[in-house]
Short mmCIF file of N, CA and C in Angstrom, two decimals:
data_model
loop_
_atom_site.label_atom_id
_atom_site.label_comp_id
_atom_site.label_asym_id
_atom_site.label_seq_id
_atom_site.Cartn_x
_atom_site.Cartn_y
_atom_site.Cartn_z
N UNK A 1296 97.38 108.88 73.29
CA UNK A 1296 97.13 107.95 74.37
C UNK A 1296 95.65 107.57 74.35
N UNK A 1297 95.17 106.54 74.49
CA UNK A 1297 93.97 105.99 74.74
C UNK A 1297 93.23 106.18 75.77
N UNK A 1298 92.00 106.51 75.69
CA UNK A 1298 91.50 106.54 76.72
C UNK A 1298 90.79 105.37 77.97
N UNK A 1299 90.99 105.81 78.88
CA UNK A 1299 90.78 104.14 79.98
C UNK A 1299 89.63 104.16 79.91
N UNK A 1300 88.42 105.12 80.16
CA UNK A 1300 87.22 104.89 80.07
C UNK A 1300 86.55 105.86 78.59
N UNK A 1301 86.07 104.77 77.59
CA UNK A 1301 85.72 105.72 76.38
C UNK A 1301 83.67 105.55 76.18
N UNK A 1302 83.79 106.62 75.20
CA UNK A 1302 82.09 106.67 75.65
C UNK A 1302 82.02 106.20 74.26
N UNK A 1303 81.41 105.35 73.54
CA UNK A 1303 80.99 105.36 72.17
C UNK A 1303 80.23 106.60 71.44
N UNK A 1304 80.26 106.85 70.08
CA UNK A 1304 79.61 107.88 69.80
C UNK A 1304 78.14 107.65 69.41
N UNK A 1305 77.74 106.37 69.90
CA UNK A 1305 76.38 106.14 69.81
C UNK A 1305 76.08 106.26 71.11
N UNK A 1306 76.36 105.95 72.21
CA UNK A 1306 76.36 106.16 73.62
C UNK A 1306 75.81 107.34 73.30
N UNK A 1307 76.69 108.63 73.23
CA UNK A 1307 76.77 110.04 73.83
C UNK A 1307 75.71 110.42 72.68
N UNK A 1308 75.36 109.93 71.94
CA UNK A 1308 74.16 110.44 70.99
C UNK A 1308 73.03 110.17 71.98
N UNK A 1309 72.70 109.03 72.38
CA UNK A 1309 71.84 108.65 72.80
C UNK A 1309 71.38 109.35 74.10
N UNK A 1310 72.09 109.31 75.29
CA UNK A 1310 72.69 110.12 76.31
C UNK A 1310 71.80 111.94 76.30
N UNK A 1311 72.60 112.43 74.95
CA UNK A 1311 72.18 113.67 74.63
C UNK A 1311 71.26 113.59 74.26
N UNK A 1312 70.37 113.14 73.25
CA UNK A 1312 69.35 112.59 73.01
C UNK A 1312 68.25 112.66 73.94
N UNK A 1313 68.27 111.63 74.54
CA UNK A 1313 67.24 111.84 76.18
C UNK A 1313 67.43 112.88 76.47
N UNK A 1314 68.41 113.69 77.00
CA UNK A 1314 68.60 115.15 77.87
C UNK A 1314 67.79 115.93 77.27
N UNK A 1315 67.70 116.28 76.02
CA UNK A 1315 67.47 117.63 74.95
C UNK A 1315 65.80 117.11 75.07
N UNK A 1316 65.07 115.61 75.19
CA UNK A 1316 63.86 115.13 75.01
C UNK A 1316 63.29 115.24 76.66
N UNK A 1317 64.07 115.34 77.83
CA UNK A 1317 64.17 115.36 78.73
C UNK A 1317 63.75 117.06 79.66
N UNK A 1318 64.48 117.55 78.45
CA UNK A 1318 64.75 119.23 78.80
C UNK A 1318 62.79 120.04 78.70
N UNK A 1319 62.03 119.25 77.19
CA UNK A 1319 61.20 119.46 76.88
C UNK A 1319 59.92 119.41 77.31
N UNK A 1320 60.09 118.67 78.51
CA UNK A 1320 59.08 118.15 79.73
C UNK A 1320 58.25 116.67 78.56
N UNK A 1321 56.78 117.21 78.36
CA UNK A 1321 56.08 116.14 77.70
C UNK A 1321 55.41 116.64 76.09
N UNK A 1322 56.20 117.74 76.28
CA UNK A 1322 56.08 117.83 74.35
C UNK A 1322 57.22 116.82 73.50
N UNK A 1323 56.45 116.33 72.53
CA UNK A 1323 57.23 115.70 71.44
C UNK A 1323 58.30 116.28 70.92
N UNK A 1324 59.61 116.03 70.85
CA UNK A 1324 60.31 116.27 69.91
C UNK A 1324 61.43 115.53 69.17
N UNK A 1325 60.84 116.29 67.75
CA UNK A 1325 61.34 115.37 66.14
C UNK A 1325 62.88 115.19 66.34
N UNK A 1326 63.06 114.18 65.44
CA UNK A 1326 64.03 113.39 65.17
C UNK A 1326 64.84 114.52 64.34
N UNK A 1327 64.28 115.33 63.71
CA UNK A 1327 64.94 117.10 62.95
C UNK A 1327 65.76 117.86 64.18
N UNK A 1328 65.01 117.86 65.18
CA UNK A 1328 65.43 118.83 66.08
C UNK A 1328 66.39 118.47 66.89
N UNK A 1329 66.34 117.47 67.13
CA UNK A 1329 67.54 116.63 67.86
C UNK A 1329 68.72 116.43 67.01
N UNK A 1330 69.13 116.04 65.53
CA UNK A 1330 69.60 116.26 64.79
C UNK A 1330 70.09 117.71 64.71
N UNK A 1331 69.29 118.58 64.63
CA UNK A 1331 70.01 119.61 64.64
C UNK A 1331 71.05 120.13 65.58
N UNK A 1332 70.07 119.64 66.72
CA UNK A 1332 71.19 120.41 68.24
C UNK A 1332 72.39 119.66 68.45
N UNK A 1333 72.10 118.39 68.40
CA UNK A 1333 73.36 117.10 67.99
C UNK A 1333 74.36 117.00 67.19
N UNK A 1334 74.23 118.07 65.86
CA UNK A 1334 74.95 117.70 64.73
C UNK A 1334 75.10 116.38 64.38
N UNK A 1335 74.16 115.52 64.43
CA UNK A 1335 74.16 114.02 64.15
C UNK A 1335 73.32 114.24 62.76
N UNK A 1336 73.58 113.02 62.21
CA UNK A 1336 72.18 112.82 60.81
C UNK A 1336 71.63 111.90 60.99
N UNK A 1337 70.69 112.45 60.54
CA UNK A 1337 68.81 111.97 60.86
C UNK A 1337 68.93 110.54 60.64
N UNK A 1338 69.59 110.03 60.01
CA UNK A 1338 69.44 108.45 59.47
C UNK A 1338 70.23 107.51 60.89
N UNK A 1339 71.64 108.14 61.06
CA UNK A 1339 71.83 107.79 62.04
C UNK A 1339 71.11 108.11 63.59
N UNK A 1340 71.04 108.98 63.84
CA UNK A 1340 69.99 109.38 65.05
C UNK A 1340 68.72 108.58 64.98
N UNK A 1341 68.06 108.36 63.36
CA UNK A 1341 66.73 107.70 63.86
C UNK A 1341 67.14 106.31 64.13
N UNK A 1342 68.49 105.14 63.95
CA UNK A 1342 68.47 104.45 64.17
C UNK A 1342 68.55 104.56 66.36
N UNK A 1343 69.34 105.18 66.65
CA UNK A 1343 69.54 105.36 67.80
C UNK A 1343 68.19 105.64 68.65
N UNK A 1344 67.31 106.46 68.49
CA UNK A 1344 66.19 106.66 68.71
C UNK A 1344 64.98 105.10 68.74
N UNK A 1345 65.13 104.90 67.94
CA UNK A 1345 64.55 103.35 67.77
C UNK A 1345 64.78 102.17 68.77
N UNK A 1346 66.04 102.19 68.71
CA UNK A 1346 66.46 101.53 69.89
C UNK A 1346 66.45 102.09 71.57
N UNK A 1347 65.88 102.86 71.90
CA UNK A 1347 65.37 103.81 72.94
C UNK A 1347 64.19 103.08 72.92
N UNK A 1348 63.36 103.45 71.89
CA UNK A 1348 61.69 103.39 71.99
C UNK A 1348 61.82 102.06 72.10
N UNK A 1349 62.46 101.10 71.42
CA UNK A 1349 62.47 99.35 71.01
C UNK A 1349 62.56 99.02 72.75
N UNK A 1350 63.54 99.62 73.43
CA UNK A 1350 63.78 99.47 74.98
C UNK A 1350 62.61 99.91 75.79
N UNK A 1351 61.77 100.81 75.42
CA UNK A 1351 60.76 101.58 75.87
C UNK A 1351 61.11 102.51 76.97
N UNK A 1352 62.14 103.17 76.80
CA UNK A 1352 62.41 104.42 77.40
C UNK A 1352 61.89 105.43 76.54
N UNK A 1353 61.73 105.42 75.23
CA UNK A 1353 61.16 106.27 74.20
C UNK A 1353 59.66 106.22 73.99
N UNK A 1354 58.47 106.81 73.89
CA UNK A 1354 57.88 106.99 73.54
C UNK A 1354 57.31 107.85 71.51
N UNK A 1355 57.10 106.98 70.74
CA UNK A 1355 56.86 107.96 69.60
C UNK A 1355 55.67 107.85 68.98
N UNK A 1356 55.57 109.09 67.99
CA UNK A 1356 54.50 109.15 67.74
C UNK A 1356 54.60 109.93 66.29
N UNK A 1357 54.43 109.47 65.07
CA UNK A 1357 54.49 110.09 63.73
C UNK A 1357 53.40 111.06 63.25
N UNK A 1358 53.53 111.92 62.53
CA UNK A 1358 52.68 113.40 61.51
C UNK A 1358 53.25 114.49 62.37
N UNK A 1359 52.71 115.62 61.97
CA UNK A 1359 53.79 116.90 61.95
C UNK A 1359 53.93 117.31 63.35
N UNK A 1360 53.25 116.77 63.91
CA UNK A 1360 53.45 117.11 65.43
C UNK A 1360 54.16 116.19 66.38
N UNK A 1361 54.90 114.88 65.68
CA UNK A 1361 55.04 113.83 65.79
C UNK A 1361 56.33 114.21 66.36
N UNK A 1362 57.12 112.92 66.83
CA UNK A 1362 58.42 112.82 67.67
C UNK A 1362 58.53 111.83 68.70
N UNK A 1363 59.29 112.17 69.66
CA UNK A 1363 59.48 111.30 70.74
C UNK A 1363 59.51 111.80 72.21
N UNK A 1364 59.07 110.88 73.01
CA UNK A 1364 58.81 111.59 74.36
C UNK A 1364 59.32 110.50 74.99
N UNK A 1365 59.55 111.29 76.52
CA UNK A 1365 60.01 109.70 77.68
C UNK A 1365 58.90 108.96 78.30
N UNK A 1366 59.08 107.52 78.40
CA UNK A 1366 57.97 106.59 78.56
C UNK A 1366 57.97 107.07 80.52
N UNK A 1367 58.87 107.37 80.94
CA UNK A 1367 58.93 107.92 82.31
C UNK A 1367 59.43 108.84 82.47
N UNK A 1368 59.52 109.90 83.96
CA UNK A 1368 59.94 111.11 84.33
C UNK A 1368 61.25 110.59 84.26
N UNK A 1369 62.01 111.96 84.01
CA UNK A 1369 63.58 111.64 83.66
C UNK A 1369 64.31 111.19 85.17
N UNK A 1370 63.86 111.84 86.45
CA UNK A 1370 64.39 111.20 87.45
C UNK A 1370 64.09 109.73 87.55
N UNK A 1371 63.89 108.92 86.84
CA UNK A 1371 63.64 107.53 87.04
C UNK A 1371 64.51 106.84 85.48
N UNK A 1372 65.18 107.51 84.85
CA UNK A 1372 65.80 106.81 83.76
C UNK A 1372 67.29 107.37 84.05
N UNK A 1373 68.00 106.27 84.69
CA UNK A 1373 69.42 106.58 84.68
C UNK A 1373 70.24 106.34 83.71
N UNK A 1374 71.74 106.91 83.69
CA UNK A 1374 72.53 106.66 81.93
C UNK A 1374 73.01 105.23 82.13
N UNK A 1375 72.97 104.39 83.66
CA UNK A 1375 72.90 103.06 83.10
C UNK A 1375 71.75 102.41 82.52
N UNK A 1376 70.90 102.87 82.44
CA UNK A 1376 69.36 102.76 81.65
C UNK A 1376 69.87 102.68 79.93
N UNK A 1377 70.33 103.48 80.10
CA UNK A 1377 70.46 104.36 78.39
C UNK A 1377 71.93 103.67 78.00
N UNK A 1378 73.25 103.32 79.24
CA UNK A 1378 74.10 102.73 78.43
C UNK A 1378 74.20 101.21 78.34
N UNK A 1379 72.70 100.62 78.69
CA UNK A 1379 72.78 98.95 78.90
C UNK A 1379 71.80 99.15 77.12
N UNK A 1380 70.91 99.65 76.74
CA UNK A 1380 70.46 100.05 75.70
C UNK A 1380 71.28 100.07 74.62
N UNK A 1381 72.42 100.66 74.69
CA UNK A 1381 73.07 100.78 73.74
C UNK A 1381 74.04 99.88 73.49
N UNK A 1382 74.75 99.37 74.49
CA UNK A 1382 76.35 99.16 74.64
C UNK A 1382 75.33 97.43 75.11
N UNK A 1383 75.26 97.13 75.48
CA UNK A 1383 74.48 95.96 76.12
C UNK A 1383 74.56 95.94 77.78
N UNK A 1384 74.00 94.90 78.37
CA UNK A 1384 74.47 94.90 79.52
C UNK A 1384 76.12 94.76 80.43
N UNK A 1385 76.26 95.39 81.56
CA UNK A 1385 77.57 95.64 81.59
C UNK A 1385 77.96 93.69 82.50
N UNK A 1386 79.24 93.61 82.09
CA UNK A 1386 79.46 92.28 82.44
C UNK A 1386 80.52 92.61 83.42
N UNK A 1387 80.38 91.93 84.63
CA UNK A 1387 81.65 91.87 85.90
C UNK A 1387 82.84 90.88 85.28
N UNK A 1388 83.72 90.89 85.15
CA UNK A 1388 85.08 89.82 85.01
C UNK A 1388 86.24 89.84 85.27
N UNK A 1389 86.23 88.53 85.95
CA UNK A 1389 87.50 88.62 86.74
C UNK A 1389 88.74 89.01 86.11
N UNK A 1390 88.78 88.84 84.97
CA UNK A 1390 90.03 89.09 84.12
C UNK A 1390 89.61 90.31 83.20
N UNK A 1391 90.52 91.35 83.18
CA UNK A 1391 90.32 92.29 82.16
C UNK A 1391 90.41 92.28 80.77
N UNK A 1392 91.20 91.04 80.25
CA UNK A 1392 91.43 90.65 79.07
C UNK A 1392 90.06 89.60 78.92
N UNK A 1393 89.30 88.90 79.71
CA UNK A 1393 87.98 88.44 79.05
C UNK A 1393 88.54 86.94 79.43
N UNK A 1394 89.99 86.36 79.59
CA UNK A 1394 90.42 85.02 79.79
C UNK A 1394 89.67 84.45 80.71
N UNK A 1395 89.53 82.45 80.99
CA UNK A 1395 88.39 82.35 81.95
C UNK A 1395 89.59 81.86 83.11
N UNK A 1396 90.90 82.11 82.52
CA UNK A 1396 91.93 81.60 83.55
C UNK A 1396 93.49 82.46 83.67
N UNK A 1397 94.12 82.61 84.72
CA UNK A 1397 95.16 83.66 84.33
C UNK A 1397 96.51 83.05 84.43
N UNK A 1398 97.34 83.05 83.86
CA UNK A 1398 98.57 82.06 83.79
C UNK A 1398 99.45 82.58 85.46
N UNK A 1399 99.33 83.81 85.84
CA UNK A 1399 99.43 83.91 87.14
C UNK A 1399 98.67 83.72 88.23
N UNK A 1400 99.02 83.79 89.52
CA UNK A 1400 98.35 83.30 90.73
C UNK A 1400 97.99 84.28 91.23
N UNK A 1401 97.96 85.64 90.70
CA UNK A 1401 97.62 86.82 91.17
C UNK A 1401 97.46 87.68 89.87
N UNK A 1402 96.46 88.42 89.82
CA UNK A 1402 96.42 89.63 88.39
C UNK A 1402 97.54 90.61 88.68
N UNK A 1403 98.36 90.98 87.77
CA UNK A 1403 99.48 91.89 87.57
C UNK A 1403 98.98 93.19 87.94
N UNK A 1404 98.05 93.09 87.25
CA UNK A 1404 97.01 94.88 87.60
C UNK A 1404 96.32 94.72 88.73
N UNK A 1405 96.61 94.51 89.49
CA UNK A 1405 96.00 94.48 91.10
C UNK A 1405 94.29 94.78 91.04
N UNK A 1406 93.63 94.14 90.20
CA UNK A 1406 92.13 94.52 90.17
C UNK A 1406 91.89 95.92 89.69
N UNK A 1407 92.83 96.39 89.12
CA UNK A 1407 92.40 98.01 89.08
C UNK A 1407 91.33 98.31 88.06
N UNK A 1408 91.41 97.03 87.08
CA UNK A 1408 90.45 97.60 86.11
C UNK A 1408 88.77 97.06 86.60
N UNK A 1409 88.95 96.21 87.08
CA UNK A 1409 87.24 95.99 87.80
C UNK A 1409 87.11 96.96 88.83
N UNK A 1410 87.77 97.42 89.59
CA UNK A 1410 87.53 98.50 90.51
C UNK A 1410 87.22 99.79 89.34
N UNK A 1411 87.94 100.24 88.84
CA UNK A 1411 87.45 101.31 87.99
C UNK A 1411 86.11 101.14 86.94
N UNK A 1412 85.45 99.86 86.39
CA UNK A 1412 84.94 99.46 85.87
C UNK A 1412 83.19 99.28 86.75
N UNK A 1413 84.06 99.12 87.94
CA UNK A 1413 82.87 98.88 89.03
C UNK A 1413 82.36 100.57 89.63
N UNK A 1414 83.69 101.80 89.64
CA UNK A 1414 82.97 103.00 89.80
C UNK A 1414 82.38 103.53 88.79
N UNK A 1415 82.94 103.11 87.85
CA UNK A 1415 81.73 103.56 86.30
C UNK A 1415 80.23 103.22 86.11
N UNK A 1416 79.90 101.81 86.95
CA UNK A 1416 78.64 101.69 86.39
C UNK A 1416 77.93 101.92 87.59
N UNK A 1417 78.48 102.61 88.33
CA UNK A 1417 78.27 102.57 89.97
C UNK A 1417 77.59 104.53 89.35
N UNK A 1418 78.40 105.09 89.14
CA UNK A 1418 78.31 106.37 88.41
C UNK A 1418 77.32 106.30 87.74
N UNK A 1419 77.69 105.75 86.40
CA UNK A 1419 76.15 105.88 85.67
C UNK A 1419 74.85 105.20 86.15
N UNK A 1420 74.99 104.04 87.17
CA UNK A 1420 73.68 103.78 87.81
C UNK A 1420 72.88 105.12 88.73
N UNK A 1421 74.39 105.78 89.30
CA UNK A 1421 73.60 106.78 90.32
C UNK A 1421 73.07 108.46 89.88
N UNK A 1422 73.09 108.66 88.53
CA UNK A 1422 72.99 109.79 87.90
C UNK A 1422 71.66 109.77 86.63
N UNK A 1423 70.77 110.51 86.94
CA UNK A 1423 69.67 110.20 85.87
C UNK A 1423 69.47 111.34 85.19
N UNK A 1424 68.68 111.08 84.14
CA UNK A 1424 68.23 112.35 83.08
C UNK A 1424 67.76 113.50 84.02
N UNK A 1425 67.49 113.30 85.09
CA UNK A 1425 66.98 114.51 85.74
C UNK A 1425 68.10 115.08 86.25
N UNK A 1426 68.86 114.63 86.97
CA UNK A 1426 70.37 114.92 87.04
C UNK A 1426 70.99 116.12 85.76
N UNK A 1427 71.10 115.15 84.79
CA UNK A 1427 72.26 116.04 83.86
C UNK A 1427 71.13 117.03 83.13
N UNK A 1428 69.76 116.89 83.32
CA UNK A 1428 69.33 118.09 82.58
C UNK A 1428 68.89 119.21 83.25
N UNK A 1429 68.99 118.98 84.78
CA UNK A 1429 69.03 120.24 85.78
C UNK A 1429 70.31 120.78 85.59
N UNK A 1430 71.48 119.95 85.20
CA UNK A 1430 72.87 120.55 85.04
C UNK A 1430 72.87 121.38 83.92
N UNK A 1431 72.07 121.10 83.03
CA UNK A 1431 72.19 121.82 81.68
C UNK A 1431 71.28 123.07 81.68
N UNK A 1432 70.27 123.05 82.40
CA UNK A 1432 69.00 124.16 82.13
C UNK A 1432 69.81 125.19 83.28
N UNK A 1433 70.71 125.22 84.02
CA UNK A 1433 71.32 126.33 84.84
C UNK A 1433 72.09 127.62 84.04
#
């Protein structure tokens, strides 16, 4: 069965990503180390990372002490921060299929998918890196 709400696996890289850079306060850390804790590879992660910093939620900085830091305190970067970054910005529509017109006079699905669509970004607007990395350091 499919899932109704799915996370991309660049999403949840990214996501984790911040948390683990989040967890670290304002020390740098490499694109190695995150990779490691991630089980992601470095090639892919540094693209993901890039696009963080390209957004300027990332801060980096290259040589051996080098890595990435948050351009702000994590209570001020929410995962709609991090999933408009990735995924693009989220779009409201009246139709769940994307149509600009519906051959009925009423949606069959009684709005359910903009209502559910609308507590998702309602969710990730109201939950920030400071959030899920107090959840994690317990």
């Amino acid at each position: 069965m499919a899932d109704v709400v799915a996370v991309s696996e660049m999403l949840s890289l990214a996501l984790h990503s911040m948390v683990l850079i989040a967890l670290k306060g304002q020390e740098y850390v490499s694109a190695k180390e995150i990779a490691a804790a991630t089980g992601a590879s470095e090639a892919h992660l540094a693209k993901v990372l890039q696009r963080l910093a390209k957004a300027g939620l990332l801060h980096s900085t290259r040589g051996p002490k080098g890595g990435f830091a948050l351009t702000k305190p994590p209570e001020d970067i929410t995962m709609l921060d991090v999933y408009e970054v990735i995924e693009g910005p989220v779009v409201e529509r009246k139709c769940p299929t994307g149509r600009p017109t519906c051959p009925f006079a009423a949606c069959i699905l009684g709005g359910v998918p903009q209502r559910l669509n609308k507590e998702f970004t309602d969710y990730l607007a109201s939950k920030t890196l400071g959030d899920l990395s107090f959840r994690l350091s317990d």
